[in-house]
Tab-separated table of C-alpha atoms in Angstrom:
chain	number	residue	atom	x	y	z
A	1	MET	CA	98.099	20.456	-46.979
A	2	TYR	CA	95.036	20.592	-49.286
A	3	THR	CA	92.709	23.549	-49.523
A	4	GLY	CA	89.176	22.939	-48.255
A	5	SER	CA	87.548	22.701	-51.667
A	6	LEU	CA	90.220	20.342	-52.987
A	7	ARG	CA	89.857	18.105	-49.909
A	8	ARG	CA	86.078	17.974	-50.409
A	9	LEU	CA	86.387	17.091	-54.100
A	10	ILE	CA	88.875	14.303	-53.337
A	11	ASP	CA	86.491	12.952	-50.670
A	12	GLU	CA	83.519	13.009	-53.038
A	13	LEU	CA	85.474	11.347	-55.856
A	14	GLY	CA	86.727	8.691	-53.436
A	15	ARG	CA	83.135	7.537	-52.853
A	16	LEU	CA	82.754	6.451	-56.477
A	17	PRO	CA	83.096	2.737	-57.217
A	18	GLY	CA	86.587	1.665	-58.252
A	19	ILE	CA	88.129	5.032	-57.300
A	20	GLY	CA	90.730	4.724	-54.533
A	21	PRO	CA	92.411	7.636	-52.728
A	22	LYS	CA	95.223	7.816	-55.313
A	23	SER	CA	92.860	7.954	-58.288
A	24	ALA	CA	90.659	10.481	-56.499
A	25	GLN	CA	93.666	12.743	-55.967
A	26	ARG	CA	94.771	12.308	-59.577
A	27	ILE	CA	91.321	13.137	-60.958
A	28	ALA	CA	90.931	16.135	-58.628
A	29	PHE	CA	94.248	17.642	-59.754
A	30	HIS	CA	93.291	16.902	-63.353
A	31	LEU	CA	90.017	18.811	-62.879
A	32	LEU	CA	91.967	21.707	-61.376
A	33	LYS	CA	93.987	21.905	-64.567
A	34	VAL	CA	91.339	21.499	-67.283
A	35	PRO	CA	89.506	24.546	-68.696
A	36	GLY	CA	86.560	25.681	-66.561
A	37	GLU	CA	84.013	24.742	-69.228
A	38	ASP	CA	85.170	21.102	-69.226
A	39	ALA	CA	84.701	20.802	-65.467
A	40	HIS	CA	81.325	22.540	-65.616
A	41	ARG	CA	80.211	20.171	-68.386
A	42	LEU	CA	81.056	17.167	-66.200
A	43	ALA	CA	79.219	18.659	-63.217
A	44	ALA	CA	76.218	19.524	-65.410
A	45	SER	CA	76.056	16.031	-66.876
A	46	ILE	CA	75.965	14.522	-63.371
A	47	ILE	CA	73.042	16.739	-62.421
A	48	ASP	CA	71.355	16.172	-65.787
A	49	VAL	CA	71.466	12.401	-65.448
A	50	LYS	CA	69.833	12.625	-62.014
A	51	ASP	CA	67.177	15.107	-63.104
A	52	ASN	CA	66.274	13.600	-66.454
A	53	THR	CA	66.521	9.867	-65.935
A	54	ALA	CA	63.909	7.518	-64.563
A	55	LEU	CA	62.965	3.853	-65.002
A	56	CYS	CA	61.166	2.801	-68.181
A	57	PRO	CA	57.526	2.146	-67.133
A	58	VAL	CA	57.476	-1.039	-69.227
A	59	CYS	CA	60.791	-2.849	-68.695
A	60	LEU	CA	62.376	-0.832	-65.813
A	61	ASN	CA	65.498	-0.098	-67.860
A	62	VAL	CA	67.028	3.377	-67.573
A	63	ALA	CA	64.974	5.880	-69.592
A	64	ASP	CA	64.493	9.606	-70.028
A	65	THR	CA	61.951	10.937	-67.521
A	66	ASP	CA	58.333	10.416	-68.731
A	67	SER	CA	59.427	8.292	-71.677
A	68	LEU	CA	59.921	4.682	-72.669
A	69	CYS	CA	63.522	3.412	-72.813
A	70	PRO	CA	65.307	3.389	-76.200
A	71	ILE	CA	64.476	-0.319	-76.627
A	72	CYS	CA	60.788	-0.325	-75.664
A	73	ILE	CA	60.245	2.740	-77.867
A	74	ASP	CA	61.652	0.871	-80.882
A	75	ASP	CA	58.669	-0.799	-82.586
A	76	ARG	CA	60.906	-3.078	-84.662
A	77	ARG	CA	61.735	-5.092	-81.530
A	78	ASP	CA	59.977	-8.425	-81.111
A	79	THR	CA	57.547	-8.165	-78.173
A	80	THR	CA	57.020	-11.911	-77.891
A	81	VAL	CA	60.487	-12.671	-76.447
A	82	LEU	CA	61.561	-11.203	-73.104
A	83	CYS	CA	65.121	-11.268	-71.825
A	84	VAL	CA	65.151	-10.998	-68.009
A	85	VAL	CA	68.269	-9.365	-66.542
A	86	GLU	CA	69.355	-8.296	-63.064
A	87	ASP	CA	70.610	-4.820	-63.910
A	88	PRO	CA	70.282	-2.180	-66.677
A	89	ARG	CA	74.009	-2.622	-67.388
A	90	ASP	CA	73.312	-6.216	-68.413
A	91	ILE	CA	71.127	-4.882	-71.246
A	92	VAL	CA	74.170	-3.073	-72.635
A	93	ALA	CA	76.111	-6.356	-72.567
A	94	VAL	CA	73.372	-8.328	-74.351
A	95	GLU	CA	72.801	-5.569	-76.922
A	96	ARG	CA	76.497	-5.646	-77.763
A	97	THR	CA	76.100	-9.213	-79.064
A	98	SER	CA	73.546	-7.978	-81.696
A	99	GLN	CA	71.901	-11.388	-81.328
A	100	PHE	CA	68.764	-10.439	-79.478
A	101	ARG	CA	65.880	-8.571	-81.106
A	102	GLY	CA	63.279	-8.949	-78.362
A	103	ARG	CA	62.645	-6.766	-75.330
A	104	TYR	CA	63.990	-6.805	-71.779
A	105	HIS	CA	62.795	-6.890	-68.211
A	106	VAL	CA	65.050	-5.609	-65.431
A	107	LEU	CA	64.648	-7.258	-62.014
A	108	HIS	CA	66.929	-4.735	-60.238
A	109	GLY	CA	68.716	-7.389	-58.253
A	110	ALA	CA	68.851	-11.129	-57.650
A	111	LEU	CA	67.551	-13.310	-54.843
A	112	ASN	CA	69.870	-13.152	-51.857
A	113	PRO	CA	68.235	-14.345	-48.627
A	114	LEU	CA	71.336	-13.534	-46.558
A	115	GLU	CA	71.081	-9.878	-47.566
A	116	GLY	CA	67.314	-9.861	-47.193
A	117	VAL	CA	66.525	-9.807	-50.918
A	118	GLY	CA	63.458	-11.964	-51.525
A	119	PRO	CA	61.093	-12.043	-54.542
A	120	GLU	CA	59.202	-9.006	-53.154
A	121	GLN	CA	62.354	-6.887	-53.410
A	122	LEU	CA	62.720	-7.733	-57.112
A	123	ARG	CA	60.520	-6.407	-59.922
A	124	VAL	CA	58.809	-9.770	-60.452
A	125	ALA	CA	55.207	-8.556	-60.189
A	126	GLU	CA	55.861	-6.144	-63.085
A	127	LEU	CA	57.191	-9.075	-65.150
A	128	LEU	CA	54.037	-11.129	-64.597
A	129	THR	CA	51.742	-8.325	-65.722
A	130	ARG	CA	53.611	-8.030	-69.035
A	131	LEU	CA	53.187	-11.622	-70.220
A	132	GLU	CA	49.633	-11.539	-71.497
A	133	PRO	CA	49.278	-7.995	-72.922
A	134	GLU	CA	52.553	-8.275	-74.836
A	135	GLY	CA	51.837	-11.819	-76.061
A	136	VAL	CA	55.109	-13.179	-74.640
A	137	VAL	CA	55.887	-16.751	-75.778
A	138	GLU	CA	59.475	-17.042	-74.502
A	139	VAL	CA	61.250	-15.692	-71.417
A	140	ILE	CA	65.046	-15.959	-71.535
A	141	LEU	CA	66.482	-15.951	-68.012
A	142	CYS	CA	69.663	-13.943	-68.399
A	143	THR	CA	70.620	-13.505	-64.728
A	144	ASN	CA	74.269	-13.954	-63.751
A	145	PRO	CA	75.665	-17.503	-63.666
A	146	ASN	CA	76.445	-17.229	-59.937
A	147	LEU	CA	74.676	-18.423	-56.811
A	148	GLU	CA	72.186	-15.537	-56.622
A	149	GLY	CA	71.543	-15.439	-60.368
A	150	GLU	CA	70.944	-19.204	-60.559
A	151	ALA	CA	68.576	-19.121	-57.589
A	152	THR	CA	66.680	-16.265	-59.223
A	153	ALA	CA	66.481	-18.148	-62.520
A	154	LEU	CA	65.183	-21.273	-60.790
A	155	TYR	CA	62.603	-19.255	-58.879
A	156	LEU	CA	61.363	-17.542	-62.031
A	157	ALA	CA	61.313	-20.786	-64.032
A	158	ARG	CA	59.062	-22.393	-61.396
A	159	LEU	CA	56.825	-19.349	-61.391
A	160	LEU	CA	56.544	-18.857	-65.166
A	161	THR	CA	56.484	-22.376	-66.626
A	162	PRO	CA	52.977	-23.167	-65.251
A	163	LEU	CA	51.736	-20.005	-66.989
A	164	GLY	CA	52.426	-21.612	-70.354
A	165	VAL	CA	55.440	-19.584	-71.521
A	166	ASN	CA	58.633	-21.186	-72.786
A	167	VAL	CA	61.288	-20.443	-70.143
A	168	THR	CA	64.937	-20.737	-71.239
A	169	ARG	CA	68.281	-20.110	-69.534
A	170	ILE	CA	71.484	-18.771	-71.142
A	171	ALA	CA	74.243	-21.396	-71.517
A	172	SER	CA	77.208	-21.701	-69.194
A	173	GLY	CA	80.490	-23.015	-70.543
A	174	LEU	CA	84.030	-22.153	-71.527
A	175	PRO	CA	84.548	-18.585	-72.722
A	176	VAL	CA	85.378	-18.271	-76.421
A	177	GLY	CA	89.168	-18.174	-76.761
A	178	GLY	CA	89.456	-19.816	-73.352
A	179	ASP	CA	91.757	-22.664	-72.455
A	180	LEU	CA	90.566	-26.007	-71.103
A	181	GLU	CA	93.598	-26.323	-68.903
A	182	TYR	CA	92.758	-23.142	-67.010
A	183	ALA	CA	88.998	-23.668	-66.773
A	184	ASP	CA	87.649	-24.213	-63.267
A	185	GLU	CA	85.855	-27.518	-62.735
A	186	LEU	CA	82.414	-25.937	-62.314
A	187	THR	CA	82.617	-24.160	-65.657
A	188	LEU	CA	84.036	-27.211	-67.404
A	189	GLY	CA	81.303	-29.350	-65.827
A	190	ARG	CA	78.691	-26.958	-67.163
A	191	ALA	CA	80.345	-26.978	-70.586
A	192	LEU	CA	80.126	-30.779	-70.682
A	193	GLU	CA	76.544	-30.784	-69.448
A	194	GLY	CA	75.566	-28.281	-72.154
A	195	ARG	CA	77.309	-30.093	-75.030
A	196	ARG	CA	75.611	-30.026	-78.430
A	197	THR	CA	75.807	-32.157	-81.543
A	198	MET	CA	78.349	-30.709	-83.992
A	199	GLU	CA	76.807	-29.318	-87.118
A	200	THR	CA	78.739	-30.734	-90.059
A	201	THR	CA	76.932	-29.184	-92.990
B	1	MET	CA	70.867	1.789	-76.107
B	2	TYR	CA	71.703	4.546	-73.588
B	3	THR	CA	69.535	7.598	-73.002
B	4	GLY	CA	71.076	10.906	-74.121
B	5	SER	CA	71.953	12.139	-70.638
B	6	LEU	CA	73.479	8.805	-69.628
B	7	ARG	CA	75.564	8.737	-72.818
B	8	ARG	CA	76.820	12.282	-72.139
B	9	LEU	CA	77.758	11.468	-68.535
B	10	ILE	CA	79.663	8.338	-69.610
B	11	ASP	CA	81.507	10.413	-72.228
B	12	GLU	CA	82.436	13.107	-69.713
B	13	LEU	CA	83.605	10.573	-67.115
B	14	GLY	CA	85.665	8.780	-69.785
B	15	ARG	CA	87.770	11.933	-70.258
B	16	LEU	CA	89.110	11.732	-66.710
B	17	PRO	CA	92.595	10.280	-66.242
B	18	GLY	CA	92.657	6.554	-65.482
B	19	ILE	CA	88.944	6.119	-66.254
B	20	GLY	CA	88.346	3.731	-69.161
B	21	PRO	CA	84.992	3.097	-70.866
B	22	LYS	CA	84.138	0.260	-68.429
B	23	SER	CA	84.824	2.353	-65.322
B	24	ALA	CA	82.961	5.313	-66.812
B	25	GLN	CA	79.918	3.114	-67.357
B	26	ARG	CA	80.181	1.681	-63.850
B	27	ILE	CA	80.455	5.109	-62.221
B	28	ALA	CA	77.583	6.516	-64.309
B	29	PHE	CA	75.241	3.692	-63.277
B	30	HIS	CA	76.399	4.153	-59.691
B	31	LEU	CA	75.504	7.859	-59.857
B	32	LEU	CA	72.089	6.931	-61.257
B	33	LYS	CA	71.464	4.825	-58.182
B	34	VAL	CA	72.765	7.062	-55.363
B	35	PRO	CA	70.452	9.582	-53.644
B	36	GLY	CA	70.112	12.870	-55.534
B	37	GLU	CA	71.891	14.860	-52.820
B	38	ASP	CA	75.038	12.695	-53.124
B	39	ALA	CA	75.265	13.330	-56.852
B	40	HIS	CA	74.590	17.032	-56.392
B	41	ARG	CA	77.315	17.230	-53.749
B	42	LEU	CA	79.826	15.719	-56.176
B	43	ALA	CA	78.784	18.122	-58.950
B	44	ALA	CA	78.946	21.076	-56.551
B	45	SER	CA	82.412	20.143	-55.321
B	46	ILE	CA	83.683	20.036	-58.924
B	47	ILE	CA	82.360	23.533	-59.564
B	48	ASP	CA	83.571	24.762	-56.179
B	49	VAL	CA	87.124	23.591	-56.785
B	50	LYS	CA	87.192	25.443	-60.112
B	51	ASP	CA	85.646	28.621	-58.741
B	52	ASN	CA	87.529	28.836	-55.480
B	53	THR	CA	90.996	27.568	-56.298
B	54	ALA	CA	93.914	29.492	-57.741
B	55	LEU	CA	97.702	29.328	-57.551
B	56	CYS	CA	99.430	30.572	-54.400
B	57	PRO	CA	101.041	33.908	-55.367
B	58	VAL	CA	104.244	32.915	-53.518
B	59	CYS	CA	104.969	29.262	-54.314
B	60	LEU	CA	102.415	28.495	-57.075
B	61	ASN	CA	100.928	25.584	-55.107
B	62	VAL	CA	97.148	25.140	-55.186
B	63	ALA	CA	95.467	27.689	-52.905
B	64	ASP	CA	92.067	29.187	-52.152
B	65	THR	CA	91.358	32.138	-54.446
B	66	ASP	CA	92.990	35.366	-53.162
B	67	SER	CA	94.877	33.545	-50.433
B	68	LEU	CA	98.256	31.986	-49.751
B	69	CYS	CA	98.454	28.190	-49.836
B	70	PRO	CA	98.180	26.258	-46.527
B	71	ILE	CA	101.977	25.984	-46.363
B	72	CYS	CA	102.978	29.594	-47.167
B	73	ILE	CA	100.342	30.834	-44.726
B	74	ASP	CA	101.910	28.776	-41.912
B	75	ASP	CA	104.487	31.062	-40.249
B	76	ARG	CA	106.137	28.152	-38.429
B	77	ARG	CA	107.649	26.975	-41.730
B	78	ASP	CA	111.305	27.734	-42.338
B	79	THR	CA	111.576	30.309	-45.146
B	80	THR	CA	115.293	29.775	-45.700
B	81	VAL	CA	114.926	26.322	-47.326
B	82	LEU	CA	113.018	25.903	-50.586
B	83	CYS	CA	111.970	22.556	-52.006
B	84	VAL	CA	111.479	22.824	-55.778
B	85	VAL	CA	108.918	20.392	-57.239
B	86	GLU	CA	107.382	19.865	-60.667
B	87	ASP	CA	103.756	19.602	-59.619
B	88	PRO	CA	101.477	20.503	-56.646
B	89	ARG	CA	100.895	16.784	-56.134
B	90	ASP	CA	104.576	16.344	-55.347
B	91	ILE	CA	104.105	18.654	-52.348
B	92	VAL	CA	101.582	16.175	-50.944
B	93	ALA	CA	104.159	13.394	-51.340
B	94	VAL	CA	106.946	15.347	-49.598
B	95	GLU	CA	104.632	16.517	-46.803
B	96	ARG	CA	103.696	12.920	-46.122
B	97	THR	CA	107.304	12.216	-45.063
B	98	SER	CA	107.020	14.856	-42.254
B	99	GLN	CA	110.730	15.470	-42.809
B	100	PHE	CA	110.612	18.858	-44.469
B	101	ARG	CA	109.734	22.038	-42.585
B	102	GLY	CA	110.684	24.600	-45.246
B	103	ARG	CA	108.588	25.994	-48.082
B	104	TYR	CA	108.022	24.901	-51.671
B	105	HIS	CA	108.235	26.233	-55.177
B	106	VAL	CA	106.189	24.597	-57.945
B	107	LEU	CA	107.681	24.729	-61.456
B	108	HIS	CA	104.515	23.376	-63.118
B	109	GLY	CA	106.411	21.026	-65.375
B	110	ALA	CA	109.902	19.850	-66.268
B	111	LEU	CA	112.203	20.654	-69.169
B	112	ASN	CA	111.216	18.651	-72.234
B	113	PRO	CA	112.649	20.066	-75.476
B	114	LEU	CA	110.876	17.450	-77.605
B	115	GLU	CA	107.512	18.677	-76.346
B	116	GLY	CA	108.540	22.322	-76.554
B	117	VAL	CA	108.922	22.871	-72.806
B	118	GLY	CA	111.910	25.176	-72.233
B	119	PRO	CA	112.845	27.226	-69.130
B	120	GLU	CA	110.405	29.989	-70.194
B	121	GLN	CA	107.469	27.537	-69.929
B	122	LEU	CA	108.411	26.721	-66.299
B	123	ARG	CA	107.927	29.042	-63.313
B	124	VAL	CA	111.676	29.693	-62.977
B	125	ALA	CA	111.524	33.484	-62.997
B	126	GLU	CA	109.209	33.392	-59.970
B	127	LEU	CA	111.751	31.169	-58.190
B	128	LEU	CA	114.595	33.630	-58.766
B	129	THR	CA	112.640	36.561	-57.352
B	130	ARG	CA	112.027	34.682	-54.077
B	131	LEU	CA	115.652	33.970	-53.152
B	132	GLU	CA	116.675	37.332	-51.750
B	133	PRO	CA	113.482	38.596	-50.048
B	134	GLU	CA	112.912	35.254	-48.294
B	135	GLY	CA	116.595	34.871	-47.323
B	136	VAL	CA	116.865	31.438	-48.959
B	137	VAL	CA	120.103	29.601	-48.128
B	138	GLU	CA	119.293	26.164	-49.567
B	139	VAL	CA	117.306	25.031	-52.595
B	140	ILE	CA	116.471	21.304	-52.635
B	141	LEU	CA	115.818	20.144	-56.199
B	142	CYS	CA	113.012	17.644	-55.789
B	143	THR	CA	112.114	17.065	-59.444
B	144	ASN	CA	111.437	13.504	-60.596
B	145	PRO	CA	114.426	11.167	-60.996
B	146	ASN	CA	113.732	10.724	-64.726
B	147	LEU	CA	115.200	12.260	-67.877
B	148	GLU	CA	113.154	15.475	-67.753
B	149	GLY	CA	113.443	15.895	-63.998
B	150	GLU	CA	117.222	15.382	-64.059
B	151	ALA	CA	117.634	17.858	-66.916
B	152	THR	CA	115.554	20.396	-65.002
B	153	ALA	CA	117.606	19.847	-61.848
B	154	LEU	CA	120.865	20.296	-63.756
B	155	TYR	CA	119.570	23.463	-65.426
B	156	LEU	CA	118.480	24.949	-62.093
B	157	ALA	CA	121.726	23.952	-60.341
B	158	ARG	CA	123.741	25.795	-63.000
B	159	LEU	CA	121.472	28.814	-62.683
B	160	LEU	CA	121.311	29.002	-58.883
B	161	THR	CA	124.774	27.976	-57.687
B	162	PRO	CA	126.446	31.201	-58.973
B	163	LEU	CA	123.883	33.179	-56.960
B	164	GLY	CA	125.429	31.883	-53.759
B	165	VAL	CA	122.686	29.475	-52.548
B	166	ASN	CA	123.396	25.905	-51.530
B	167	VAL	CA	121.759	23.726	-54.224
B	168	THR	CA	121.052	20.088	-53.295
B	169	ARG	CA	119.394	17.156	-55.057
B	170	ILE	CA	117.287	14.384	-53.490
B	171	ALA	CA	119.025	10.989	-53.423
B	172	SER	CA	118.328	8.223	-55.902
B	173	GLY	CA	118.721	4.602	-54.784
B	174	LEU	CA	116.940	1.421	-53.881
B	175	PRO	CA	113.451	1.888	-52.464
B	176	VAL	CA	113.138	0.971	-48.790
B	177	GLY	CA	111.984	-2.636	-48.563
B	178	GLY	CA	113.256	-3.214	-52.102
B	179	ASP	CA	115.276	-6.184	-53.260
B	180	LEU	CA	118.737	-5.919	-54.788
B	181	GLU	CA	118.048	-8.819	-57.121
B	182	TYR	CA	115.140	-7.007	-58.753
B	183	ALA	CA	116.688	-3.520	-58.908
B	184	ASP	CA	117.370	-2.194	-62.405
B	185	GLU	CA	121.004	-1.393	-63.126
B	186	LEU	CA	120.470	2.376	-63.296
B	187	THR	CA	118.913	2.518	-59.835
B	188	LEU	CA	121.526	0.199	-58.366
B	189	GLY	CA	124.279	2.295	-59.997
B	190	ARG	CA	122.789	5.412	-58.391
B	191	ALA	CA	122.565	3.650	-55.055
B	192	LEU	CA	126.276	2.787	-55.222
B	193	GLU	CA	127.214	6.286	-56.331
B	194	GLY	CA	125.267	7.774	-53.415
B	195	ARG	CA	126.694	5.454	-50.769
B	196	ARG	CA	127.330	6.936	-47.330
B	197	THR	CA	129.501	5.984	-44.374
B	198	MET	CA	127.514	3.853	-41.931
B	199	GLU	CA	126.816	5.563	-38.661
B	200	THR	CA	127.771	3.169	-35.907
B	201	THR	CA	126.976	5.206	-32.854
């Protein structure tokens, strides 16, 4: 009951993450309706992002082809503190806090022996080569607070601490605005473990 | 913190229906990761659907350019029964029931005086010209069971009945598998109104 080109578009849209058959159909019919230039702009931006995007040669974040990423190119950023993340999207999350003025290093994954992801599959070698030339004094391990992220953090801490850098890990605890009653015991345990003296001044 | 092309892709994706900023970001990073040919296939199918799709000259469903739609082209369909729907997507829904073997007519909207949609904005004139040549004996009004759809159905019933065709309306009632306790009073009222004698044979 669909035409061939509509069927193909629905199939292609359905491959995108978070897009089920219903959403794919809805988006396809929406694209049928919008002015031709809008649809062409979307198609062009998909091709553009593939053609003109590569990994930053320094931190492996997303960057324009043959260029540093917007953060490494910014010479106001502190080169002595590195924030290690699993994925370029995590950089967006950290940047949104406006609390970090150092640079990043993207591992492109986390240790996961069951899925065959060992240290060689992550961009660890590239991290090691950055420490000395950039004068790094602190590495903040900002991997996810789940099994894979914790294992990766532990692995990196053991690797980096003997090299004389200060290795830190982001805190786990209750989310701001959260409710003790609904906190799971692991998170609450971590929150207790990470307790700090109240500042009263 | 995004590159220019990534920012543009996220913006374009965010214009699609049901895609919020988070999903747009997720899809954009997904497209960055997939093989180039996958992304190009998606872009090509968007352009293809715009270039090669038009409205069926008979029923105004989606069709390949310069061609009848898959339903009007099928000569096994009964031309004497017309199912009138608001949108091409509604055809997909009716076809899924496998209970209708006639043809369709797409109004491309429903009456909505507040938004300036009167009978002239709908494809009513095209509907009238089909009745005689196609030998239509029944028109099933399959517009949505909401305010606009009901108003449209009433308008069409008043217009078509004097022309000697049998005008019917799809039933409203409790959804199959639904629960009386949770039915709203309007739906339950409609279900009572539309009650039918039980067949006991």
